[in-house]
Short mmCIF file of C-alpha atoms (C1' of nucleotides) in Angstrom, two decimals:
data_model
loop_
_atom_site.label_atom_id
_atom_site.label_comp_id
_atom_site.label_asym_id
_atom_site.label_seq_id
_atom_site.Cartn_x
_atom_site.Cartn_y
_atom_site.Cartn_z
CA MET T 1 27.33 -39.75 -41.68
CA ALA T 2 27.58 -36.29 -40.23
CA GLY T 3 24.64 -33.88 -40.51
CA ARG T 4 23.93 -30.30 -39.91
CA PRO T 5 26.40 -28.70 -37.43
CA ARG T 6 24.91 -27.97 -34.07
CA SER T 7 24.09 -24.35 -33.55
CA ILE T 8 22.58 -24.61 -30.08
CA ASP T 9 24.86 -24.21 -27.16
CA ARG T 10 23.64 -26.53 -24.49
CA ASP T 11 25.44 -24.63 -21.74
CA LYS T 12 23.77 -21.41 -22.80
CA VAL T 13 20.46 -23.03 -22.63
CA LEU T 14 21.13 -24.34 -19.25
CA ASP T 15 22.21 -20.85 -18.21
CA ALA T 16 18.95 -19.57 -19.44
CA ALA T 17 17.12 -22.23 -17.59
CA GLU T 18 18.87 -21.32 -14.36
CA GLY T 19 17.98 -17.68 -15.00
CA ILE T 20 14.35 -18.53 -15.34
CA VAL T 21 14.23 -20.47 -12.08
CA VAL T 22 16.11 -17.68 -10.32
CA GLU T 23 13.71 -14.97 -11.56
CA SER T 24 10.42 -16.80 -11.77
CA GLY T 25 10.75 -19.87 -9.54
CA ALA T 26 10.78 -23.43 -10.56
CA ALA T 27 7.17 -23.22 -11.56
CA GLY T 28 8.14 -20.76 -14.34
CA LEU T 29 10.53 -23.18 -16.08
CA SER T 30 8.75 -24.41 -19.17
CA PHE T 31 10.01 -25.43 -22.64
CA GLU T 32 8.41 -22.43 -24.12
CA ALA T 33 9.73 -19.91 -21.64
CA LEU T 34 13.19 -21.51 -21.84
CA ALA T 35 13.12 -21.33 -25.70
CA ARG T 36 12.21 -17.70 -25.56
CA ALA T 37 14.96 -16.94 -23.02
CA ALA T 38 17.56 -18.90 -24.85
CA GLY T 39 16.64 -17.42 -28.21
CA ILE T 40 15.80 -20.73 -29.81
CA THR T 41 12.60 -22.68 -30.50
CA LYS T 42 10.62 -24.92 -28.26
CA SER T 43 11.54 -27.76 -30.56
CA GLY T 44 15.23 -26.98 -30.22
CA VAL T 45 14.96 -27.40 -26.51
CA GLN T 46 13.15 -30.64 -26.86
CA TYR T 47 15.73 -31.90 -29.37
CA CYS T 48 18.57 -31.05 -26.97
CA PHE T 49 17.15 -32.48 -23.81
CA GLY T 50 14.25 -34.66 -24.83
CA THR T 51 12.05 -34.39 -21.78
CA LYS T 52 11.76 -31.85 -19.05
CA GLU T 53 13.07 -34.32 -16.46
CA ASN T 54 16.17 -34.71 -18.57
CA LEU T 55 16.54 -30.96 -18.69
CA ILE T 56 16.33 -30.71 -14.91
CA ARG T 57 18.69 -33.64 -14.53
CA ALA T 58 21.20 -31.85 -16.81
CA MET T 59 20.94 -28.64 -14.77
CA ILE T 60 21.60 -30.41 -11.56
CA GLU T 61 24.45 -32.52 -12.96
CA ARG T 62 26.21 -29.56 -14.27
CA TRP T 63 25.82 -27.70 -11.06
CA GLY T 64 26.92 -30.63 -8.94
CA ASN T 65 30.02 -31.25 -11.02
CA GLY T 66 31.00 -27.62 -10.93
CA PHE T 67 30.64 -27.29 -7.16
CA GLU T 68 32.36 -30.65 -6.67
CA ALA T 69 35.32 -29.37 -8.64
CA GLU T 70 35.62 -26.36 -6.48
CA VAL T 71 35.35 -28.47 -3.28
CA THR T 72 38.23 -30.75 -4.34
CA ALA T 73 40.24 -27.75 -5.44
CA HIS T 74 39.79 -26.12 -2.08
CA ALA T 75 40.51 -29.33 -0.25
CA GLY T 76 43.88 -29.63 -1.92
CA ALA T 77 46.08 -32.68 -1.45
CA ASP T 78 44.44 -33.90 1.75
CA GLN T 79 41.29 -35.70 0.61
CA SER T 80 40.31 -37.12 4.03
CA PRO T 81 36.69 -36.76 5.03
CA ARG T 82 37.36 -33.80 7.26
CA ALA T 83 39.48 -32.09 4.67
CA ILE T 84 36.69 -32.55 2.09
CA ILE T 85 34.31 -30.95 4.47
CA ARG T 86 36.64 -28.02 4.97
CA GLY T 87 36.93 -27.74 1.23
CA HIS T 88 33.24 -27.76 1.04
CA LEU T 89 32.96 -25.00 3.65
CA ALA T 90 35.70 -23.03 1.89
CA ALA T 91 33.90 -23.31 -1.39
CA SER T 92 30.60 -22.18 0.19
CA ARG T 93 32.41 -19.34 1.82
CA ASP T 94 33.90 -18.08 -1.39
CA SER T 95 30.67 -18.44 -3.40
CA ASP T 96 29.24 -15.19 -4.58
CA GLU T 97 25.76 -13.89 -5.07
CA ALA T 98 25.50 -15.40 -8.55
CA GLU T 99 26.53 -18.76 -7.20
CA HIS T 100 23.90 -18.52 -4.42
CA SER T 101 21.23 -17.75 -6.99
CA ARG T 102 22.36 -20.70 -9.07
CA SER T 103 22.33 -23.05 -6.09
CA ALA T 104 18.92 -21.88 -4.99
CA ALA T 105 17.63 -22.43 -8.60
CA MET T 106 19.11 -25.91 -8.57
CA MET T 107 17.62 -26.77 -5.22
CA THR T 108 14.19 -25.61 -6.17
CA ALA T 109 14.45 -27.53 -9.41
CA LEU T 110 15.77 -30.54 -7.51
CA LEU T 111 12.79 -30.46 -5.16
CA GLN T 112 10.34 -30.36 -7.97
CA SER T 113 10.28 -34.18 -8.32
CA PRO T 114 11.19 -36.53 -5.54
CA ASP T 115 12.83 -38.78 -8.06
CA GLN T 116 15.57 -36.26 -8.56
CA VAL T 117 16.20 -36.18 -4.81
CA ALA T 118 17.48 -39.72 -4.65
CA SER T 119 20.56 -39.21 -6.73
CA THR T 120 21.43 -36.07 -4.78
CA ARG T 121 20.97 -37.88 -1.50
CA ILE T 122 23.93 -40.01 -2.33
CA TRP T 123 26.01 -36.94 -2.98
CA TYR T 124 25.20 -35.55 0.53
CA THR T 125 25.43 -38.85 2.28
CA GLN T 126 28.96 -39.44 1.06
CA ARG T 127 29.93 -36.18 2.61
CA LEU T 128 29.06 -37.35 6.07
CA ALA T 129 29.80 -41.02 5.44
CA GLY T 130 33.44 -40.87 6.35
CA LEU T 131 32.80 -39.20 9.70
CA ASP T 132 32.54 -41.13 12.90
CA MET T 133 29.72 -39.57 14.93
CA GLU T 134 31.09 -41.14 18.09
CA ASN T 135 34.21 -39.13 17.72
CA GLU T 136 33.86 -35.63 19.05
CA ALA T 137 36.14 -33.99 16.51
CA ASP T 138 34.24 -35.61 13.69
CA ARG T 139 30.91 -34.64 15.14
CA LYS T 140 32.13 -31.07 15.33
CA ALA T 141 33.09 -31.26 11.66
CA ALA T 142 29.59 -32.61 10.87
CA LEU T 143 28.07 -29.74 12.88
CA ALA T 144 30.27 -27.25 10.96
CA PHE T 145 29.20 -28.82 7.69
CA LEU T 146 25.56 -28.57 8.61
CA ALA T 147 25.99 -24.98 9.68
CA GLY T 148 27.65 -24.30 6.32
CA GLU T 149 24.84 -25.88 4.47
CA GLY T 150 22.23 -24.08 6.57
CA ALA T 151 23.85 -20.75 5.91
CA PHE T 152 24.29 -21.56 2.24
CA LEU T 153 20.76 -22.75 1.74
CA LEU T 154 19.05 -19.94 3.72
CA LYS T 155 21.22 -17.40 1.93
CA ALA T 156 20.49 -19.02 -1.43
CA PHE T 157 16.80 -19.08 -0.74
CA GLY T 158 16.94 -15.47 0.17
CA LEU T 159 15.67 -16.16 3.66
CA ILE T 160 18.57 -14.56 5.54
CA ASP T 161 20.63 -11.55 4.77
CA LEU T 162 24.14 -11.41 6.14
CA THR T 163 26.81 -8.85 5.43
CA GLN T 164 30.01 -10.06 3.83
CA ALA T 165 31.86 -9.60 7.13
CA GLN T 166 29.31 -11.63 8.99
CA TRP T 167 29.36 -14.34 6.33
CA ALA T 168 33.17 -14.53 6.46
CA ALA T 169 33.22 -14.53 10.29
CA LEU T 170 30.66 -17.34 10.45
CA PHE T 171 32.50 -19.52 7.96
CA SER T 172 35.75 -18.84 9.75
CA ASP T 173 34.16 -20.25 12.87
CA MET T 174 32.89 -23.21 10.95
CA LEU T 175 36.30 -23.95 9.51
CA ALA T 176 37.84 -23.78 12.97
CA LEU T 177 35.18 -26.07 14.22
CA ALA T 178 35.89 -28.51 11.39
CA GLY T 179 39.47 -28.76 12.56
CA GLU T 180 41.35 -26.31 10.39
CA GLY T 181 44.98 -26.36 11.51
CA LYS T 182 44.84 -29.74 13.13
CA ASP T 183 44.41 -31.86 10.04
CA LYS T 184 44.75 -35.33 11.49
CA ALA T 185 41.69 -36.82 13.00
CA PRO T 186 42.52 -38.71 16.20
CA LEU T 187 40.90 -41.75 14.74
CA MET D 1 -28.04 -13.78 7.22
CA ALA D 2 -26.53 -17.25 7.86
CA GLY D 3 -26.36 -19.70 4.95
CA ARG D 4 -25.49 -23.29 4.39
CA PRO D 5 -23.35 -24.71 7.16
CA ARG D 6 -19.73 -25.34 6.10
CA SER D 7 -18.95 -28.90 5.42
CA ILE D 8 -15.37 -28.53 4.31
CA ASP D 9 -12.68 -28.66 6.96
CA ARG D 10 -10.00 -26.23 5.80
CA ASP D 11 -7.43 -27.94 8.06
CA LYS D 12 -8.11 -31.26 6.39
CA VAL D 13 -7.69 -29.72 3.00
CA LEU D 14 -4.38 -28.19 4.08
CA ASP D 15 -3.34 -31.61 5.39
CA ALA D 16 -4.10 -33.11 2.06
CA ALA D 17 -2.20 -30.37 0.35
CA GLU D 18 0.80 -31.12 2.41
CA GLY D 19 0.51 -34.76 1.63
CA ILE D 20 0.50 -34.06 -2.00
CA VAL D 21 3.64 -31.97 -1.85
CA VAL D 22 5.31 -34.57 0.27
CA GLU D 23 4.52 -37.32 -2.11
CA SER D 24 4.52 -35.68 -5.56
CA GLY D 25 6.62 -32.60 -5.04
CA ALA D 26 5.40 -29.05 -5.36
CA ALA D 27 4.72 -29.51 -9.00
CA GLY D 28 2.05 -32.04 -8.21
CA LEU D 29 -0.06 -29.62 -6.13
CA SER D 30 -3.01 -28.68 -8.24
CA PHE D 31 -6.59 -27.80 -7.36
CA GLU D 32 -7.74 -30.96 -9.08
CA ALA D 33 -5.28 -33.22 -7.34
CA LEU D 34 -6.04 -31.55 -4.04
CA ALA D 35 -9.69 -31.84 -4.52
CA ARG D 36 -9.29 -35.55 -5.18
CA ALA D 37 -7.06 -36.04 -2.10
CA ALA D 38 -9.32 -34.12 0.07
CA GLY D 39 -12.51 -35.84 -1.09
CA ILE D 40 -14.16 -32.67 -2.28
CA THR D 41 -14.60 -30.98 -5.59
CA LYS D 42 -12.23 -28.60 -7.37
CA SER D 43 -14.73 -25.83 -6.88
CA GLY D 44 -14.79 -26.45 -3.16
CA VAL D 45 -11.08 -25.91 -3.00
CA GLN D 46 -11.44 -22.71 -5.03
CA TYR D 47 -14.20 -21.49 -2.81
CA CYS D 48 -12.14 -22.10 0.35
CA PHE D 49 -8.90 -20.49 -0.79
CA GLY D 50 -9.75 -18.51 -3.87
CA THR D 51 -6.44 -18.66 -5.66
CA LYS D 52 -3.56 -21.06 -5.60
CA GLU D 53 -1.36 -18.38 -4.20
CA ASN D 54 -3.77 -18.03 -1.30
CA LEU D 55 -3.70 -21.82 -0.77
CA ILE D 56 0.06 -21.80 -0.50
CA ARG D 57 0.01 -18.79 1.76
CA ALA D 58 -2.47 -20.55 3.99
CA MET D 59 -0.20 -23.69 4.14
CA ILE D 60 2.81 -21.66 5.08
CA GLU D 61 0.99 -19.54 7.63
CA ARG D 62 -0.42 -22.51 9.45
CA TRP D 63 2.92 -24.23 9.44
CA GLY D 64 4.75 -21.12 10.63
CA ASN D 65 2.33 -20.51 13.49
CA GLY D 66 2.51 -24.16 14.63
CA PHE D 67 6.30 -24.17 14.69
CA GLU D 68 6.46 -20.80 16.27
CA ALA D 69 4.25 -22.00 19.07
CA GLU D 70 6.49 -24.91 19.79
CA VAL D 71 9.62 -22.60 19.79
CA THR D 72 8.13 -20.28 22.35
CA ALA D 73 6.99 -23.23 24.38
CA HIS D 74 10.48 -24.70 24.36
CA ALA D 75 11.99 -21.41 25.09
CA GLY D 76 10.00 -21.05 28.32
CA ALA D 77 10.11 -17.88 30.34
CA ASP D 78 13.33 -16.54 28.98
CA GLN D 79 12.52 -14.88 25.68
CA SER D 80 15.87 -13.48 24.97
CA PRO D 81 17.33 -13.93 21.46
CA ARG D 82 19.63 -16.70 22.51
CA ALA D 83 16.89 -18.43 24.46
CA ILE D 84 14.65 -18.21 21.40
CA ILE D 85 17.31 -19.83 19.31
CA ARG D 86 17.74 -22.56 21.89
CA GLY D 87 13.95 -22.99 21.79
CA HIS D 88 14.14 -23.23 18.02
CA LEU D 89 16.89 -25.83 18.18
CA ALA D 90 14.95 -27.83 20.80
CA ALA D 91 11.83 -27.73 18.66
CA SER D 92 13.82 -28.90 15.66
CA ARG D 93 15.42 -31.62 17.72
CA ASP D 94 12.06 -32.94 19.01
CA SER D 95 10.44 -32.88 15.60
CA ASP D 96 9.53 -36.31 14.17
CA GLU D 97 9.44 -37.66 10.73
CA ALA D 98 6.01 -36.37 10.05
CA GLU D 99 7.07 -32.90 11.01
CA HIS D 100 10.06 -33.09 8.75
CA SER D 101 7.86 -34.10 5.83
CA ARG D 102 5.53 -31.27 6.59
CA SER D 103 8.43 -28.72 6.79
CA ALA D 104 9.85 -29.99 3.46
CA ALA D 105 6.47 -29.62 1.89
CA MET D 106 6.24 -26.06 3.18
CA MET D 107 9.72 -25.21 1.97
CA THR D 108 9.11 -26.52 -1.49
CA ALA D 109 5.78 -24.77 -1.65
CA LEU D 110 7.40 -21.61 -0.37
CA LEU D 111 10.11 -21.65 -2.93
CA GLN D 112 7.53 -21.94 -5.70
CA SER D 113 6.98 -18.27 -5.92
CA PRO D 114 9.56 -15.69 -4.98
CA ASP D 115 6.69 -13.54 -3.58
CA GLN D 116 6.16 -15.93 -0.83
CA VAL D 117 9.78 -15.78 0.15
CA ALA D 118 9.66 -12.21 1.30
CA SER D 119 7.28 -12.69 4.16
CA THR D 120 9.27 -15.69 5.37
CA ARG D 121 12.47 -13.77 5.11
CA ILE D 122 11.28 -11.49 7.85
CA TRP D 123 10.55 -14.50 10.04
CA TYR D 124 14.13 -15.81 9.67
CA THR D 125 15.74 -12.33 9.92
CA GLN D 126 14.15 -11.77 13.24
CA ARG D 127 15.64 -14.94 14.55
CA LEU D 128 19.12 -13.56 13.97
CA ALA D 129 18.32 -9.90 14.45
CA GLY D 130 18.86 -9.96 18.23
CA LEU D 131 22.32 -11.46 17.99
CA ASP D 132 25.40 -9.34 17.90
CA MET D 133 27.72 -10.89 15.41
CA GLU D 134 30.74 -9.14 16.97
CA ASN D 135 30.08 -10.99 20.22
CA GLU D 136 31.62 -14.41 20.19
CA ALA D 137 28.84 -16.12 22.21
CA ASP D 138 26.23 -14.72 20.01
CA ARG D 139 28.07 -15.71 16.92
CA LYS D 140 28.25 -19.21 18.27
CA ALA D 141 24.51 -19.15 18.81
CA ALA D 142 24.08 -18.01 15.19
CA LEU D 143 26.34 -20.87 14.06
CA ALA D 144 24.34 -23.38 16.14
CA PHE D 145 21.11 -21.99 14.67
CA LEU D 146 22.46 -22.35 11.13
CA ALA D 147 23.52 -25.89 11.90
CA GLY D 148 20.11 -26.69 13.15
CA GLU D 149 18.44 -25.25 10.17
CA GLY D 150 20.94 -27.05 7.87
CA ALA D 151 20.28 -30.39 9.56
CA PHE D 152 16.56 -29.70 9.58
CA LEU D 153 16.37 -28.73 5.92
CA LEU D 154 18.58 -31.46 4.64
CA LYS D 155 16.79 -34.04 6.67
CA ALA D 156 13.43 -32.65 5.56
CA PHE D 157 14.40 -32.64 1.93
CA GLY D 158 15.50 -36.27 2.30
CA LEU D 159 19.13 -35.38 1.40
CA ILE D 160 20.70 -36.78 4.58
CA ASP D 161 19.86 -39.73 6.67
CA LEU D 162 20.87 -39.74 10.37
CA THR D 163 19.93 -42.17 13.05
CA GLN D 164 17.97 -40.87 15.96
CA ALA D 165 21.08 -41.13 18.14
CA GLN D 166 23.16 -39.05 15.71
CA TRP D 167 20.39 -36.54 15.43
CA ALA D 168 20.16 -36.22 19.21
CA ALA D 169 23.92 -35.93 19.63
CA LEU D 170 24.22 -33.24 16.97
CA PHE D 171 21.46 -31.17 18.49
CA SER D 172 22.89 -31.60 21.91
CA ASP D 173 26.12 -30.12 20.55
CA MET D 174 24.31 -27.31 18.93
CA LEU D 175 22.34 -26.42 22.12
CA ALA D 176 25.68 -26.40 24.00
CA LEU D 177 27.15 -24.11 21.45
CA ALA D 178 24.11 -21.89 21.72
CA GLY D 179 24.88 -21.39 25.40
CA GLU D 180 22.70 -23.80 27.21
CA GLY D 181 23.37 -23.55 30.86
CA LYS D 182 24.79 -20.07 30.76
CA ASP D 183 21.66 -18.19 29.93
CA LYS D 184 22.82 -14.72 30.25
CA ALA D 185 24.54 -13.17 27.20
CA PRO D 186 27.62 -11.09 28.33
CA LEU D 187 26.05 -8.15 26.48
"C1'" DG V 1 24.78 -33.94 -57.56
"C1'" DC V 2 22.42 -37.28 -55.16
"C1'" DT V 3 21.58 -39.41 -50.80
"C1'" DA V 4 21.90 -40.33 -45.96
"C1'" DT V 5 22.08 -38.18 -41.64
"C1'" DA V 6 22.12 -34.83 -38.00
"C1'" DT V 7 20.02 -30.74 -36.42
"C1'" DA V 8 16.44 -27.59 -35.68
"C1'" DA V 9 12.23 -25.43 -36.80
"C1'" DA V 10 6.92 -25.69 -37.58
"C1'" DT V 11 3.00 -27.44 -36.43
"C1'" DA V 12 -0.35 -30.10 -34.09
"C1'" DC V 13 -2.38 -32.50 -30.26
"C1'" DG V 14 -4.42 -34.10 -25.91
"C1'" DA V 15 -4.11 -33.11 -21.22
"C1'" DT V 16 -4.24 -30.24 -17.60
"C1'" DC V 17 -3.71 -25.97 -15.51
"C1'" DG V 18 -6.17 -21.88 -12.74
"C1'" DT V 19 -10.20 -19.41 -12.72
"C1'" DA V 20 -14.88 -17.52 -13.99
"C1'" DT V 21 -19.60 -18.43 -14.31
"C1'" DT V 22 -23.66 -20.63 -13.29
"C1'" DG V 23 -26.67 -23.54 -10.61
"C1'" DA V 24 -28.13 -26.23 -6.64
"C1'" DA V 25 -28.56 -27.13 -1.63
"C1'" DA V 26 -28.93 -25.73 3.06
"C1'" DT V 27 -29.64 -22.37 6.67
"C1'" DG V 28 -31.77 -17.92 9.30
"C1'" DG V 29 -34.65 -14.07 9.29
"C1'" DA V 30 -38.95 -11.69 7.60
"C1'" DT N 1 -43.50 -19.20 3.12
"C1'" DC N 2 -40.50 -16.63 0.76
"C1'" DC N 3 -36.27 -14.51 0.35
"C1'" DA N 4 -31.45 -13.39 1.28
"C1'" DT N 5 -27.24 -15.53 2.07
"C1'" DT N 6 -23.71 -18.79 2.54
"C1'" DT N 7 -21.62 -22.75 0.83
"C1'" DC N 8 -20.39 -25.85 -2.52
"C1'" DA N 9 -20.86 -28.53 -6.92
"C1'" DA N 10 -21.19 -28.44 -12.17
"C1'" DT N 11 -19.64 -26.82 -16.01
"C1'" DA N 12 -17.10 -24.17 -19.20
"C1'" DC N 13 -13.20 -21.53 -20.88
"C1'" DG N 14 -8.79 -19.84 -22.52
"C1'" DA N 15 -4.04 -20.60 -21.73
"C1'" DT N 16 -0.31 -23.28 -21.40
"C1'" DC N 17 1.78 -27.47 -20.53
"C1'" DG N 18 4.96 -31.40 -22.39
"C1'" DT N 19 5.48 -34.21 -26.29
"C1'" DA N 20 4.74 -36.33 -31.02
"C1'" DT N 21 4.89 -35.67 -35.69
"C1'" DT N 22 6.13 -33.55 -39.74
"C1'" DT N 23 8.96 -30.45 -42.46
"C1'" DA N 24 13.07 -27.71 -43.66
"C1'" DT N 25 18.12 -26.95 -43.63
"C1'" DA N 26 22.86 -27.90 -43.60
"C1'" DT N 27 26.74 -31.11 -43.57
"C1'" DA N 28 29.56 -35.70 -45.18
"C1'" DG N 29 30.26 -39.55 -48.06
"C1'" DC N 30 29.71 -41.65 -52.61
#
DNA sequence: GCTATATAAATACGATCGTATTGAAATGGA
DNA sequence: TCCATTTCAATACGATCGTATTTATATAGC
């Protein structure tokens, strides 16, 4: 019933895949290059992930889950929409260079095929879904969220270069804008 | 000295290229697919742009110039850093769906090769270069700029979906944050 | 120890990639 | 008219793509 024990570490392969996208761009991610980077054979990659689309899906899922865990951790007990957004901002604020590279890699991989976008759209939409855009405080939170994502994406893509102090100051402003300190939304 | 008159409209080819990236993602952009979409031959594409890298460079350049023109137009006479940022925000605010698709296509194409990123980094850096992050008003302008880019990118990538009213309200807030009305930075 | 099964490697295959080369068509000048 | 030149099409080429198929290896149950 049980066959040969698995010798390929899926996570390590996904790490290698991220590394490839970080260094060579999404276009450089191929089964062959991935196999070489992960120290296994092309067939091993195929066996683990089947198709390339599955591979990319696995990359994005793992990344999304990891970030989501950090967000909820930062959000703490209060899981209201605004608190989640502050958690998201705090998670972005605390992310280091490696995390930025990873995120950029995931984004580029994500944008490869429009099909992949749809599932991620839901993830983003839910962030903003709980906010009432008619309410000024909520709109400020949305603005802060967008600023955080803008900073995060541009930084991840390597399009802006901010010092650690500037980064911290900006996210401090964003958190303030998102209502840090005054937790309750006025409804 | 003068040969066969040109029959290929470079701009139309670039339009087709954008269309391909919009519909099929950056991975779908090939000389062959582009030739088919533009109604010319693969060789024609090669003759016009030489290499694929040149093609992408041309796409990005055209896009950058077009957007830059709108920014300066929106900024008007005042070309101070904050005014430029407000011009940028206004240009983003007024961009329609087609413009979003185009921008998304450019971004995805841009992220294909890390080499392309470098030249664009300068473009973004200059936007923030004139701002003094120690100054609160300037930092607010930076935050507004990042929020605008975040909204723009997420919208372009199809990751968020905002009504026109929400879009307008958010950018109105951003422009206010960037100091609309009080043009002079306190130095 | 044989077999079934899970895992991974080996190999092969058609398709498509980007580009190089060659040839044809259309212009201006001599 | 003949040639030089520009512009594009036709064709070909090696490389690499993703995947299918086949083969080898290591475990568990009988």
